[in-house]
Coordinates of C-alpha atoms in Angstrom, one line a residue:
Chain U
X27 CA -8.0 5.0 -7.9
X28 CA -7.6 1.1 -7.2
X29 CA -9.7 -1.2 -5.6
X30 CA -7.4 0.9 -2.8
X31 CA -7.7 -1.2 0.5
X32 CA -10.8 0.2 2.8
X33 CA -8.9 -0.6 6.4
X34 CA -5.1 -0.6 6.8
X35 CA -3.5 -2.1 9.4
X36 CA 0.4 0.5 9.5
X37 CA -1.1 3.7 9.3
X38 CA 0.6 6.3 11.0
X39 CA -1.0 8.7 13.3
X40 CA -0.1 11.4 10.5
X41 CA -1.6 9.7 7.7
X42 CA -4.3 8.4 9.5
X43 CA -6.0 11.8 9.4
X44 CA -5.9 13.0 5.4
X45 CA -8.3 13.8 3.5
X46 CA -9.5 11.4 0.9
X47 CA -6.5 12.4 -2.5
X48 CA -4.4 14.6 0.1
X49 CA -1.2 14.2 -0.6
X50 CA 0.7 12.4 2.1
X51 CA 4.7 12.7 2.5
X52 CA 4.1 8.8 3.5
X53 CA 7.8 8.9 4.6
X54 CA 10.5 7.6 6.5
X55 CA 12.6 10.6 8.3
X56 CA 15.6 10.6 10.4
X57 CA 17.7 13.1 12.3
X58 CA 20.7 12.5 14.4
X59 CA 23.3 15.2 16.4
X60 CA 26.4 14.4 16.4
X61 CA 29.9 16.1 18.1
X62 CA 30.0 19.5 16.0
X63 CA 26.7 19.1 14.4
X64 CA 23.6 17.2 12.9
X65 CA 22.8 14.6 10.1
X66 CA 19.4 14.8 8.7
X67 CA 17.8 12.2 6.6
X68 CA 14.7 11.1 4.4
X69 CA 13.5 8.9 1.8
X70 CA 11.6 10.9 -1.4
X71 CA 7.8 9.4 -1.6
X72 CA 5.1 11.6 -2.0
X73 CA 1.9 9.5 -1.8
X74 CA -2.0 9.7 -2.8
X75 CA -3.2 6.8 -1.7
X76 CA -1.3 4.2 -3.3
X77 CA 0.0 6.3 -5.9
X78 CA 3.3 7.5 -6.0
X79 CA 3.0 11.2 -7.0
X80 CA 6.3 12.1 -6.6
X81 CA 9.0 10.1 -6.7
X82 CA 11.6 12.8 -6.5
X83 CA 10.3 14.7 -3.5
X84 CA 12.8 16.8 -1.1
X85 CA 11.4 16.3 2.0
X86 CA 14.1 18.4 4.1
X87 CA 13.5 22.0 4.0
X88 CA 15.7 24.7 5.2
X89 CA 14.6 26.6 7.9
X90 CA 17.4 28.8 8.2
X91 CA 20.8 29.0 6.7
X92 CA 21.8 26.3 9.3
X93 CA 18.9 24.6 10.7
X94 CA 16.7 22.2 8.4
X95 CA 13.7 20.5 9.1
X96 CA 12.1 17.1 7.9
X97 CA 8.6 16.8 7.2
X98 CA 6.0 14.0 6.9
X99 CA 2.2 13.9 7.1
X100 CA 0.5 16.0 4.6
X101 CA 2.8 17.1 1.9
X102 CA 0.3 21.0 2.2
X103 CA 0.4 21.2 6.0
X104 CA 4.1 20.8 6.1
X105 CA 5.0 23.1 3.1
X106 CA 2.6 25.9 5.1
X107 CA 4.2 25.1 8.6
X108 CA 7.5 25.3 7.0
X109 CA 7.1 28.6 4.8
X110 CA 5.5 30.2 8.5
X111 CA 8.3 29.0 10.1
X112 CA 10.7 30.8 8.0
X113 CA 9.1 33.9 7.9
X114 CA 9.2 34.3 11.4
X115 CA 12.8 33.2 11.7
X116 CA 13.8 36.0 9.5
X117 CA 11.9 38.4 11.1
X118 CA 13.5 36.8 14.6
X119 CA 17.4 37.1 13.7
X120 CA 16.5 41.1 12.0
X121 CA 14.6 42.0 15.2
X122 CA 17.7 40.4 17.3
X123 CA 20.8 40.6 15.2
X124 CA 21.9 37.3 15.7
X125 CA 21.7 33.8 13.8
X126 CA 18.6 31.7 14.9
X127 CA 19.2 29.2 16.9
X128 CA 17.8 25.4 16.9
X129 CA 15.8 26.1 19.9
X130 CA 14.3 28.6 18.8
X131 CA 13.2 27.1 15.5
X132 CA 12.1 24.3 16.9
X133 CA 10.0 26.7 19.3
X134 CA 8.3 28.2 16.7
X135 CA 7.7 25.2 14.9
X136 CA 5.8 23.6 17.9
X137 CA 3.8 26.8 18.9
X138 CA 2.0 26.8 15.5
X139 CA 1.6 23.3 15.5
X140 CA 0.3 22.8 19.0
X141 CA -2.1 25.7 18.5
X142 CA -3.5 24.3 14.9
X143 CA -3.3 21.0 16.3
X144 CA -6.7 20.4 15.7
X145 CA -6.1 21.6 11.9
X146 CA -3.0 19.9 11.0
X147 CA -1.6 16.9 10.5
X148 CA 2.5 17.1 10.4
X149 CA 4.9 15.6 12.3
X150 CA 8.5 17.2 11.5
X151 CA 12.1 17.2 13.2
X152 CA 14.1 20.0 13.2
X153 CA 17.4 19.8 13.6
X154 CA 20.6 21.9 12.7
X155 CA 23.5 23.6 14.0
X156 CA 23.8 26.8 16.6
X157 CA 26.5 28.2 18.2
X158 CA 25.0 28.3 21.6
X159 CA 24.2 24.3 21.4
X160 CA 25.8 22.5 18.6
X161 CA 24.3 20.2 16.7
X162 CA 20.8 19.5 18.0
X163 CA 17.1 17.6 17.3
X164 CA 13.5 18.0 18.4
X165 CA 10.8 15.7 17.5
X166 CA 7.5 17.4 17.1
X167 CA 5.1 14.8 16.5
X168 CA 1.3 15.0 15.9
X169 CA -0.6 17.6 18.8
X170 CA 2.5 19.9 19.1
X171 CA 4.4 18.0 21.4
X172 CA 8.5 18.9 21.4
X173 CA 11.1 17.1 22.8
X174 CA 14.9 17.1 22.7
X175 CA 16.3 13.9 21.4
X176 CA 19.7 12.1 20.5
X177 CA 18.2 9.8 17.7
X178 CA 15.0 11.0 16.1
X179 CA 12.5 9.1 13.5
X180 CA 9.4 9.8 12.1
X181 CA 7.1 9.5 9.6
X182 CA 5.1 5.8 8.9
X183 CA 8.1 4.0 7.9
X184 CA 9.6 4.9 11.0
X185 CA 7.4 2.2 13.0
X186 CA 9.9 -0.8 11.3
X187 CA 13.1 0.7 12.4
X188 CA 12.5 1.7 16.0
X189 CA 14.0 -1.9 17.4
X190 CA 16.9 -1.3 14.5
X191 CA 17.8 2.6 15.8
X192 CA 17.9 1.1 19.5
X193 CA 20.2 -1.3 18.7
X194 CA 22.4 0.8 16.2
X195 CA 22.6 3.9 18.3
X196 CA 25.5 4.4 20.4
X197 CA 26.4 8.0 22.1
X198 CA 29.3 10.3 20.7
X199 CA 29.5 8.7 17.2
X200 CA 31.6 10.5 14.3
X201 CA 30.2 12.1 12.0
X202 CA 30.5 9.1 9.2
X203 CA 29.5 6.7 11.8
X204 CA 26.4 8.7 12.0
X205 CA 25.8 9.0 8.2
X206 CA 26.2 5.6 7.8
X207 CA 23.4 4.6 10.7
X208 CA 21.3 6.8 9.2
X209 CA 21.8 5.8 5.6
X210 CA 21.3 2.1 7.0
X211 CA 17.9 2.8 8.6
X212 CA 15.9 4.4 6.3
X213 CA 16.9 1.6 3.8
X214 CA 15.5 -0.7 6.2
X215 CA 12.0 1.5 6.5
X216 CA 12.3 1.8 3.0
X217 CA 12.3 -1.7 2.2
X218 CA 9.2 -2.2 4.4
X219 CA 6.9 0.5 4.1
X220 CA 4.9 1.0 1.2
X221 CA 4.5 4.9 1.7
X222 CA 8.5 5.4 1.6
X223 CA 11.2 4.8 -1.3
X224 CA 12.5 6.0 -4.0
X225 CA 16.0 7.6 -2.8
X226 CA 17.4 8.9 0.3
X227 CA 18.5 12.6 0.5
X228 CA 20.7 13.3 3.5
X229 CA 22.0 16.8 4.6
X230 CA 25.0 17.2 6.9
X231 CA 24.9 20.4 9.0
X232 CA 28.0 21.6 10.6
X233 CA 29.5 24.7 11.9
X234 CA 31.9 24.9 8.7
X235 CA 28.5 24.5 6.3
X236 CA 26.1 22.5 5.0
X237 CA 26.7 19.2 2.7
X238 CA 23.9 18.0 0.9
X239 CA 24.3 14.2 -0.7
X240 CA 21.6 11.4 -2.3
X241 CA 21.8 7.7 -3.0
X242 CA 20.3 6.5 -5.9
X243 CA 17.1 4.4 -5.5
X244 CA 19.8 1.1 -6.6
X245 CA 22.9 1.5 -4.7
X246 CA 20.7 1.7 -0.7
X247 CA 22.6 -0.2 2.2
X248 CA 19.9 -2.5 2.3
X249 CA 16.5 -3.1 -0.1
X250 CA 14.1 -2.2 -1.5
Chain D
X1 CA -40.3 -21.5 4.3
X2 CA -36.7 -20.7 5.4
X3 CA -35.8 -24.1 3.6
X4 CA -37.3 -23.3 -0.1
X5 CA -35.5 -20.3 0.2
X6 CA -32.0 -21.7 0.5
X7 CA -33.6 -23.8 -2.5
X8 CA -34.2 -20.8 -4.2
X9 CA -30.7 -19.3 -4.1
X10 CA -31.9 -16.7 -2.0
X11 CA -29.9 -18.4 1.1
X12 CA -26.2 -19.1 1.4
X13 CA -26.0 -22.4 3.3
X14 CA -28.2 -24.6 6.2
X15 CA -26.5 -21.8 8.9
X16 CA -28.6 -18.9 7.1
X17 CA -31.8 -21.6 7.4
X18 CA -31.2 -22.0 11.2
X19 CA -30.8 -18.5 11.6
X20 CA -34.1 -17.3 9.6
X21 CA -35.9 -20.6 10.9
X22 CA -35.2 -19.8 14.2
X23 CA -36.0 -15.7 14.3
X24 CA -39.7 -16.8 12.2
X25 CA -39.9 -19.2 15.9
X26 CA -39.0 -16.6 18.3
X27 CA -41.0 -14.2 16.8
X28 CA -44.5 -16.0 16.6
X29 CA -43.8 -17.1 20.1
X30 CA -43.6 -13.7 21.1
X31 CA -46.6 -12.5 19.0
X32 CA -48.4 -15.3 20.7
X33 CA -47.5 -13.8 24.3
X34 CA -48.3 -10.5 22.8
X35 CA -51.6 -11.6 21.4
X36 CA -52.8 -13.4 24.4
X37 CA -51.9 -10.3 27.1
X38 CA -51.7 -6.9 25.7
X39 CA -53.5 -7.3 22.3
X40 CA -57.0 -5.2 22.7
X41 CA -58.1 -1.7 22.5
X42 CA -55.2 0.0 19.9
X43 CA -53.4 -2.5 20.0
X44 CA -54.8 -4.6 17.3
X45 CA -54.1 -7.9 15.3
X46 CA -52.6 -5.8 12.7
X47 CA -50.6 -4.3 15.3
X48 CA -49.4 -7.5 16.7
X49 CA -48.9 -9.0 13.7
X50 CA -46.7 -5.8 12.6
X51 CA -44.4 -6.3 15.6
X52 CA -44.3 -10.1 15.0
X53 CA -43.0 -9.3 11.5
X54 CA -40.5 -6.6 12.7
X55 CA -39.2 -9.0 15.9
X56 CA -38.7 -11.8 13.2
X57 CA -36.5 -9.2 10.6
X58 CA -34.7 -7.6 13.3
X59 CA -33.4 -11.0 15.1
X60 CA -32.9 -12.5 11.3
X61 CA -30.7 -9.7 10.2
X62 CA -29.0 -9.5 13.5
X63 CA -28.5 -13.6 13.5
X64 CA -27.0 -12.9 9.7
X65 CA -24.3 -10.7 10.9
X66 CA -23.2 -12.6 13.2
X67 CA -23.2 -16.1 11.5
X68 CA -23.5 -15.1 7.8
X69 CA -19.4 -14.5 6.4
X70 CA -18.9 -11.3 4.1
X71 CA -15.7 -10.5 3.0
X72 CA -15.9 -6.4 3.4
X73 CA -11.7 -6.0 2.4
X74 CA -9.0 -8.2 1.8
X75 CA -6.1 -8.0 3.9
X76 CA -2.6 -9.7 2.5
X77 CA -3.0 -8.4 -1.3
X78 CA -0.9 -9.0 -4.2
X79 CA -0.7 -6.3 -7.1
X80 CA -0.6 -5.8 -10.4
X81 CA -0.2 -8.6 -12.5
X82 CA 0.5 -8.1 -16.7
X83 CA -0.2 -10.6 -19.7
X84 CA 0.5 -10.9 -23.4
X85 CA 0.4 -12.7 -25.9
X86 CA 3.8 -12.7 -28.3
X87 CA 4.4 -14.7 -31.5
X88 CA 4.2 -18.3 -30.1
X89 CA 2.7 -18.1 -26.8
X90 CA 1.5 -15.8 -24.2
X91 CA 3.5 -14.6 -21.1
X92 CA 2.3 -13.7 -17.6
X93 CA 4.5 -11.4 -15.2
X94 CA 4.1 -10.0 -11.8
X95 CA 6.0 -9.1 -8.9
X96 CA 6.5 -10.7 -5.9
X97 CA 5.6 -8.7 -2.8
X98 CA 2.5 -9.4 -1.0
X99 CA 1.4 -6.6 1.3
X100 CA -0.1 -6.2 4.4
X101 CA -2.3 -3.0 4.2
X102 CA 1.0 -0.5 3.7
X103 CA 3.7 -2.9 5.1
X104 CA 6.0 -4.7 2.5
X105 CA 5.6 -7.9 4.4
X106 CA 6.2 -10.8 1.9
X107 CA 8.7 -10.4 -0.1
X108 CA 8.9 -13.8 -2.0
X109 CA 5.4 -14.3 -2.4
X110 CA 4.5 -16.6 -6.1
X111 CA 1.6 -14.9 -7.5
X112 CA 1.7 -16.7 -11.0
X113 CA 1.1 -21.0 -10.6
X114 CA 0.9 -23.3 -13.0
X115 CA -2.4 -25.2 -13.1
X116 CA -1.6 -28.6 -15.0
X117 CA 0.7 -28.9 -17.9
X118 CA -0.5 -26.1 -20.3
X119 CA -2.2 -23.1 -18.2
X120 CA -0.6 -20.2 -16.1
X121 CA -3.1 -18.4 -13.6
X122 CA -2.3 -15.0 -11.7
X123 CA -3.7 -13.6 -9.1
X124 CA -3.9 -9.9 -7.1
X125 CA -5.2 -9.6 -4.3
X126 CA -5.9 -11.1 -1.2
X127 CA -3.4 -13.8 -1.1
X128 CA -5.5 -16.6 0.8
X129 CA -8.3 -16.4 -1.7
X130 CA -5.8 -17.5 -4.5
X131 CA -4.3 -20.4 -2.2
X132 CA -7.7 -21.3 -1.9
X133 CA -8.6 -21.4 -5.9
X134 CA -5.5 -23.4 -6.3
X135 CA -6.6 -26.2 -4.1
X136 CA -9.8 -26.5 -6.1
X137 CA -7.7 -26.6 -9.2
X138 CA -5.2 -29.0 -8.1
X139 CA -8.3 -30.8 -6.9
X140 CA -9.8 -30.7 -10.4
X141 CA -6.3 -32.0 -12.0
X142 CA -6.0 -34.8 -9.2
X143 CA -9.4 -35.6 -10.5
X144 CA -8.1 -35.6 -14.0
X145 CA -5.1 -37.6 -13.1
X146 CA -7.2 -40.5 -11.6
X147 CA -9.9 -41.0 -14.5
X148 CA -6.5 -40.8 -16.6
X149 CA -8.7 -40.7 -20.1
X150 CA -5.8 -38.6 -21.9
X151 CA -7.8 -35.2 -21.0
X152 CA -6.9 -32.3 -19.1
X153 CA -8.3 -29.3 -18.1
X154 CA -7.1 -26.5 -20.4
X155 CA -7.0 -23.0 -20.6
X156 CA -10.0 -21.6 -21.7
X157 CA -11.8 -24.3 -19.9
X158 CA -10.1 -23.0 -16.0
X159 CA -11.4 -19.5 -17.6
X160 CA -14.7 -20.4 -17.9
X161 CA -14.4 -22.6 -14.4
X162 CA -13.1 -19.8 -12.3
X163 CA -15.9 -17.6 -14.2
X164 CA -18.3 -19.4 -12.6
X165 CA -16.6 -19.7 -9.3
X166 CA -16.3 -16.0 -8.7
X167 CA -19.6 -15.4 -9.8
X168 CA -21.8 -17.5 -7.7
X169 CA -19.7 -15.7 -4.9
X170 CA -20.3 -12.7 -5.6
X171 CA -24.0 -13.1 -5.5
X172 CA -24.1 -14.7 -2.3
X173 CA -21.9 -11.0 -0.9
X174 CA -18.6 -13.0 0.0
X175 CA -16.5 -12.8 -2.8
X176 CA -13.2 -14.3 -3.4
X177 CA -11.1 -11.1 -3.6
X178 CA -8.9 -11.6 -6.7
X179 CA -8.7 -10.7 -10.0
X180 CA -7.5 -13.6 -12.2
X181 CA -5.2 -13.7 -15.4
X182 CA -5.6 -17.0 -17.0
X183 CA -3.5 -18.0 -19.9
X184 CA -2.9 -21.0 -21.9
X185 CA -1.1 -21.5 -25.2
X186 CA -3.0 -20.0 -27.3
X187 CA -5.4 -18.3 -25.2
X188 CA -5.3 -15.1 -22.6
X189 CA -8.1 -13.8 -20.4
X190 CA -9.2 -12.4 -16.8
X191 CA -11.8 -13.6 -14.2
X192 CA -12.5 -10.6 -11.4
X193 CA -13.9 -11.2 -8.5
X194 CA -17.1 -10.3 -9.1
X195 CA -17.1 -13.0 -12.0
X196 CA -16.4 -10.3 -15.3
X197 CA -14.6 -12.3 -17.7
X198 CA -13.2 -10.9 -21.1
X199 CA -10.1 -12.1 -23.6
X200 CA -7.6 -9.5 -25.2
X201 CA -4.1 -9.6 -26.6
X202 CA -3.0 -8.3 -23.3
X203 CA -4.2 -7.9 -19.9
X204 CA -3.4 -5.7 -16.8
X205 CA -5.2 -5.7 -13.3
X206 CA -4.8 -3.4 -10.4
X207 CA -2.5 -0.6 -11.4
X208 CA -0.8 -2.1 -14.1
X209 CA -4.2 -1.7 -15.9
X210 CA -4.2 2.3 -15.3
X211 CA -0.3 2.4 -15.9
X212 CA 0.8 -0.8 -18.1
X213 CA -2.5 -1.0 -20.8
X214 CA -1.3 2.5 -22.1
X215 CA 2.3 1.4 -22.8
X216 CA 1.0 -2.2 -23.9
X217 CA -1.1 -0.6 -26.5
X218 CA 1.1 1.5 -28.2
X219 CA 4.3 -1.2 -28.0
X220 CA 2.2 -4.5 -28.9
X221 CA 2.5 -6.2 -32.0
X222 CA 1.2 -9.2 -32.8
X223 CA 4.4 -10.8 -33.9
X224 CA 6.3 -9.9 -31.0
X225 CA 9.2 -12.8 -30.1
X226 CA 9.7 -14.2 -27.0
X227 CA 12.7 -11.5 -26.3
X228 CA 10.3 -8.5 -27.3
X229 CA 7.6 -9.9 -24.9
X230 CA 9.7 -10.2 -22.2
X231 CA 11.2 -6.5 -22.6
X232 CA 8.2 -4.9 -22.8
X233 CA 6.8 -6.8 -19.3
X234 CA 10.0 -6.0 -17.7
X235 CA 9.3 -2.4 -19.1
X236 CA 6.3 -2.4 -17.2
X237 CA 6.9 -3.5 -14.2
X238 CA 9.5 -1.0 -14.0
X239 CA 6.9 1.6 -14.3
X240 CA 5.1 0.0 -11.8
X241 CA 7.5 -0.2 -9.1
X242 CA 8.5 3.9 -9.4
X243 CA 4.7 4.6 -9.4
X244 CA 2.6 1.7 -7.6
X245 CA 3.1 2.2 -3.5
X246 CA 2.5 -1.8 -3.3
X247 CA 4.9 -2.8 -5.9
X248 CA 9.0 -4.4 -5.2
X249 CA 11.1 -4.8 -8.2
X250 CA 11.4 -8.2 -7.7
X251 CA 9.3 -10.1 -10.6
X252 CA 8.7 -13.1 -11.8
X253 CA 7.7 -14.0 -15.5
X254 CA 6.1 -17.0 -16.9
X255 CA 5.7 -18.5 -20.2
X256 CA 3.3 -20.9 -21.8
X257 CA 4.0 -22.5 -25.7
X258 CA 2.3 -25.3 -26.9
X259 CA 5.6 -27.3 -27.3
X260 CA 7.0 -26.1 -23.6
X261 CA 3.7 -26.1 -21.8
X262 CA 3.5 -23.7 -18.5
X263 CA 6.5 -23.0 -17.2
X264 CA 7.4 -20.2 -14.6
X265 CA 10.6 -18.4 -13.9
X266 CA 12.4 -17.9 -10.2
X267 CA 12.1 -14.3 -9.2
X268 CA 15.0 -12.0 -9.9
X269 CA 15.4 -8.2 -9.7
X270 CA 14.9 -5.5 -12.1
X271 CA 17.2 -2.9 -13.3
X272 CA 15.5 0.6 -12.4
X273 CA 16.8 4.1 -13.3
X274 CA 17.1 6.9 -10.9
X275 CA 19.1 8.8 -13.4
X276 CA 16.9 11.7 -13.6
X277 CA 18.0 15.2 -12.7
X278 CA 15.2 16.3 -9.9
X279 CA 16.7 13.5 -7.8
X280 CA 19.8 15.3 -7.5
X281 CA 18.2 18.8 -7.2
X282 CA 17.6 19.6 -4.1
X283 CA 14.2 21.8 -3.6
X284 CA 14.1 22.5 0.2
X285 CA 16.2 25.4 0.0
X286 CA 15.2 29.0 1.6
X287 CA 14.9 30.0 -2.3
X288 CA 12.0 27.8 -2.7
X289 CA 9.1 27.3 -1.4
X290 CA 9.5 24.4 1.2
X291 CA 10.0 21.5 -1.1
X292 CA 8.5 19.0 -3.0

């Protein structure tokens, strides 16, 4: 469209693979556990290029009935991963009569990724609530790689807040002291990177249900 | 020969002369070596004299990349940047982020300057091109200043100046990457960096001229006041910062009147809406079809 910029020094790994007018969740995402359950969290940019094509986007989709997941790289790879993901979850908790677990979500999620790796170009954390572990997050990154974490980010934004989620992380927060941290980061990857804005949408999962809130693109801790 | 070329236009400076004078040197020597030892049987003189020629391009084009400058991208950019005229003198707004590729990395970055007493120029793109055009301006006023016969440089005149600035540039592949909004009191144009200049009622660059031009032509009039002018900028800008990745809603505006001369305002913020229902809807849900 623009005289868009040929070399760009912040790409993500994610974004760094598109096709030329793919549609890139650009994104800042964020998920933290906490006692009795998870907060996830993202900003709503949906980019081509640097046009915003969405400025409304919900980038956390559920998985489950209580296990989410937060997607960024290409808006179509993620939307595919996640309606795969789903489908296979359903047919999981019929075939065993219980309620998926996290785990096993997040299993799922990084067998198809790992095995399309050379296809795909999505980096998502799932996170959500389970009776067998609580609250709980993997990272799956780029190549299919899962790991268990206490504070996960992702998504190009994510790059400016690493030194800010260090230092605001402490273990066994409550669950507003949680919100709040991750209300507070985003705004700050929001404020720098030019693939995330608009608002933040966060969703609280907890044993008693899920809670679903936004702020306004206006009222963020900090920015834009 | 390497010297009536730069004469000619055809080289950039006495560096390009050194570097095509010296490859013509190196290869003659070498066709001279060839000549005397290997030339004979199929290896003629049109031969030799084939592989002089080639040794001589090769080591010239090779000397040029090396030496020779060509700004292939730009790398701290500026955005859009808007213009109208209203009913007594034209305004010129932009924002004030200056990005580094996607990072929002200045965030009080002056885009719009004053150039003398009377003319407002603003720049996108790369941001050390535009430092560099205002230090041959403020050059140019200094110049002014000290021959002190009453005249200034005005408006259309920086238009026409900058014109040829980005133009001769351009043709020697090293062009300062801006595009330019000049405006005066009673005049309104753009310079790009490959040296197209044209005049309008109002003027966009970058995105604003995909996303602003459409609003500014069906909200101009040409008896807009000052108030009117400002609104619809602000308008504008506000559409830029939902839709324009590089944008911040942090703007500056500037004026220019023939009784105020230039002046330009100190950044401040800009009211934006996020009203709208699909930001509280959410669409991740199992209903639908993994979100958007």
């Amino acid at each position: 469209m623009d005289a868009a910029l040929a070399h760009s020094f912040t790409i993500s790994p994610e974004s760094s693979r598109l096709k030329p007018g793919e549609l890139s969740t650009g994104t800042t995402i964020m998920a933290v556990p906490f006692e009795g359950g998870v907060v996830l969290g993202a900003d709503s940019r949906v980019s081509t290029g640097t046009y915003i094509a969405n400025r409304t986007s919900d980038k956390i989709a559920q998985l489950s009935e209580k296990i989410f997941c937060c997607r960024s790289g290409s808006a179509a790879d993620t939307q595919a991963l996640t309606d795969y993901v789903r489908f296979y979850l359903q047919q999981w908790e019929v075939e065993t009569g219980r309620d998926a677990t996290v785990k096993v979500a997040a299993h799922l999620m990084r067998k198809i990724c790992y095995q399309n790796k050379d296809n795909l170009s999505a980096g998502v954390i799932v996170g959500g609530w389970d009776e067998v572990d609580g609250g709980s997050v993997y990272n799956i990154p780029l190549g299919g790689t899962m790991i268990k974490m206490n504070c996960a980010i992702g998504g190009s934004g994510s790059t400016y807040i690493y030194g800010l989620t260090d230092a605001l992380y402490k273990p066994n927060m409550t669950k507003a002291e949680t919100v709040a941290m991750v209300k507070k980061s985003i705004s700050h990857a929001m404020a720098r990177d030019g693939s995330s804005g608009g608002i933040i949408r966060t969703c609280i999962v907890e044993k008693s249900g899920v809670e679903r809130e936004y702020i306004p693109g206006n009222q963020l801790p900090y920015g834009p | 020969m390497a010297v009536a070329a730069k004469g000619l236009g055809l080289l950039g400076g006495w560096g390009d002369v050194g570097v095509v004078g010296g490859a013509a040197f190196v290869a003659t020597m070498f066709e001279s070596w060839l000549g005397a030892t290997w030339q004979g049987g199929w290896i003629t003189n049109e031969v030799v004299n084939f592989i002089n020629t080639a040794v001589g391009a090769g080591l010239a084009i090779a000397g040029m990349g090396r030496l020779g400058q060509h700004t292939k991208y730009p790398i701290v950019t500026g955005t859009s940047v808007l213009g109208l005229r209203y009913n007594g003198g034209v305004m010129v707004a932009a924002d004030t982020l200056c990005s580094y590729g996607s990072m929002a990395k200045y965030k009080d970055a002056r885009r719009i300057r004053t150039v003398g007493p009377a003319t407002l120029l603003g720049a996108s793109g790369e941001y050390s091109d535009f430092q560099s055009i205002m230090d041959m301006l403020e050059g140019m006023e200094q110049q002014n200043a000290n021959f002190d016969d009453g005249h200034n440089t005005d408006a259309q005149q920086t238009h026409s100046y900058l014109r040829a600035v980005m133009y001769q540039r351009r043709s020697k592949m090293n062009p300062l990457w801006n595009d330019l909004v000049v405006a005066g009191p009673n005049f309104l144009g753009l310079v790009d960096k490959i040296g197209t200049t044209y005049t309008d009622n109002f003027i966009a660059t970058g995105f604003g001229s995909y996303l602003a031009i459409p609003i500014l032509r069906k909200k101009w009039r040409p008896d807009m006041s000052e108030g009117e002018a400002r609104g619809l900028l602000e308008d504008c800008l506000k559409v830029l910062f939902y839709r324009d990745c590089r944008a911040l809603n942090r703007i500056q505006i500037a004026k220019v009147t023939e009784g105020e001369g230039a002046i330009v305002s100190e950044p401040y913020e800009i009211e934006t809406d996020w009203s709208a229902a699909s930001f509280a809807t959410t669409k991740g849900g199992l209903e639908g079809d993994g979100g958007w």
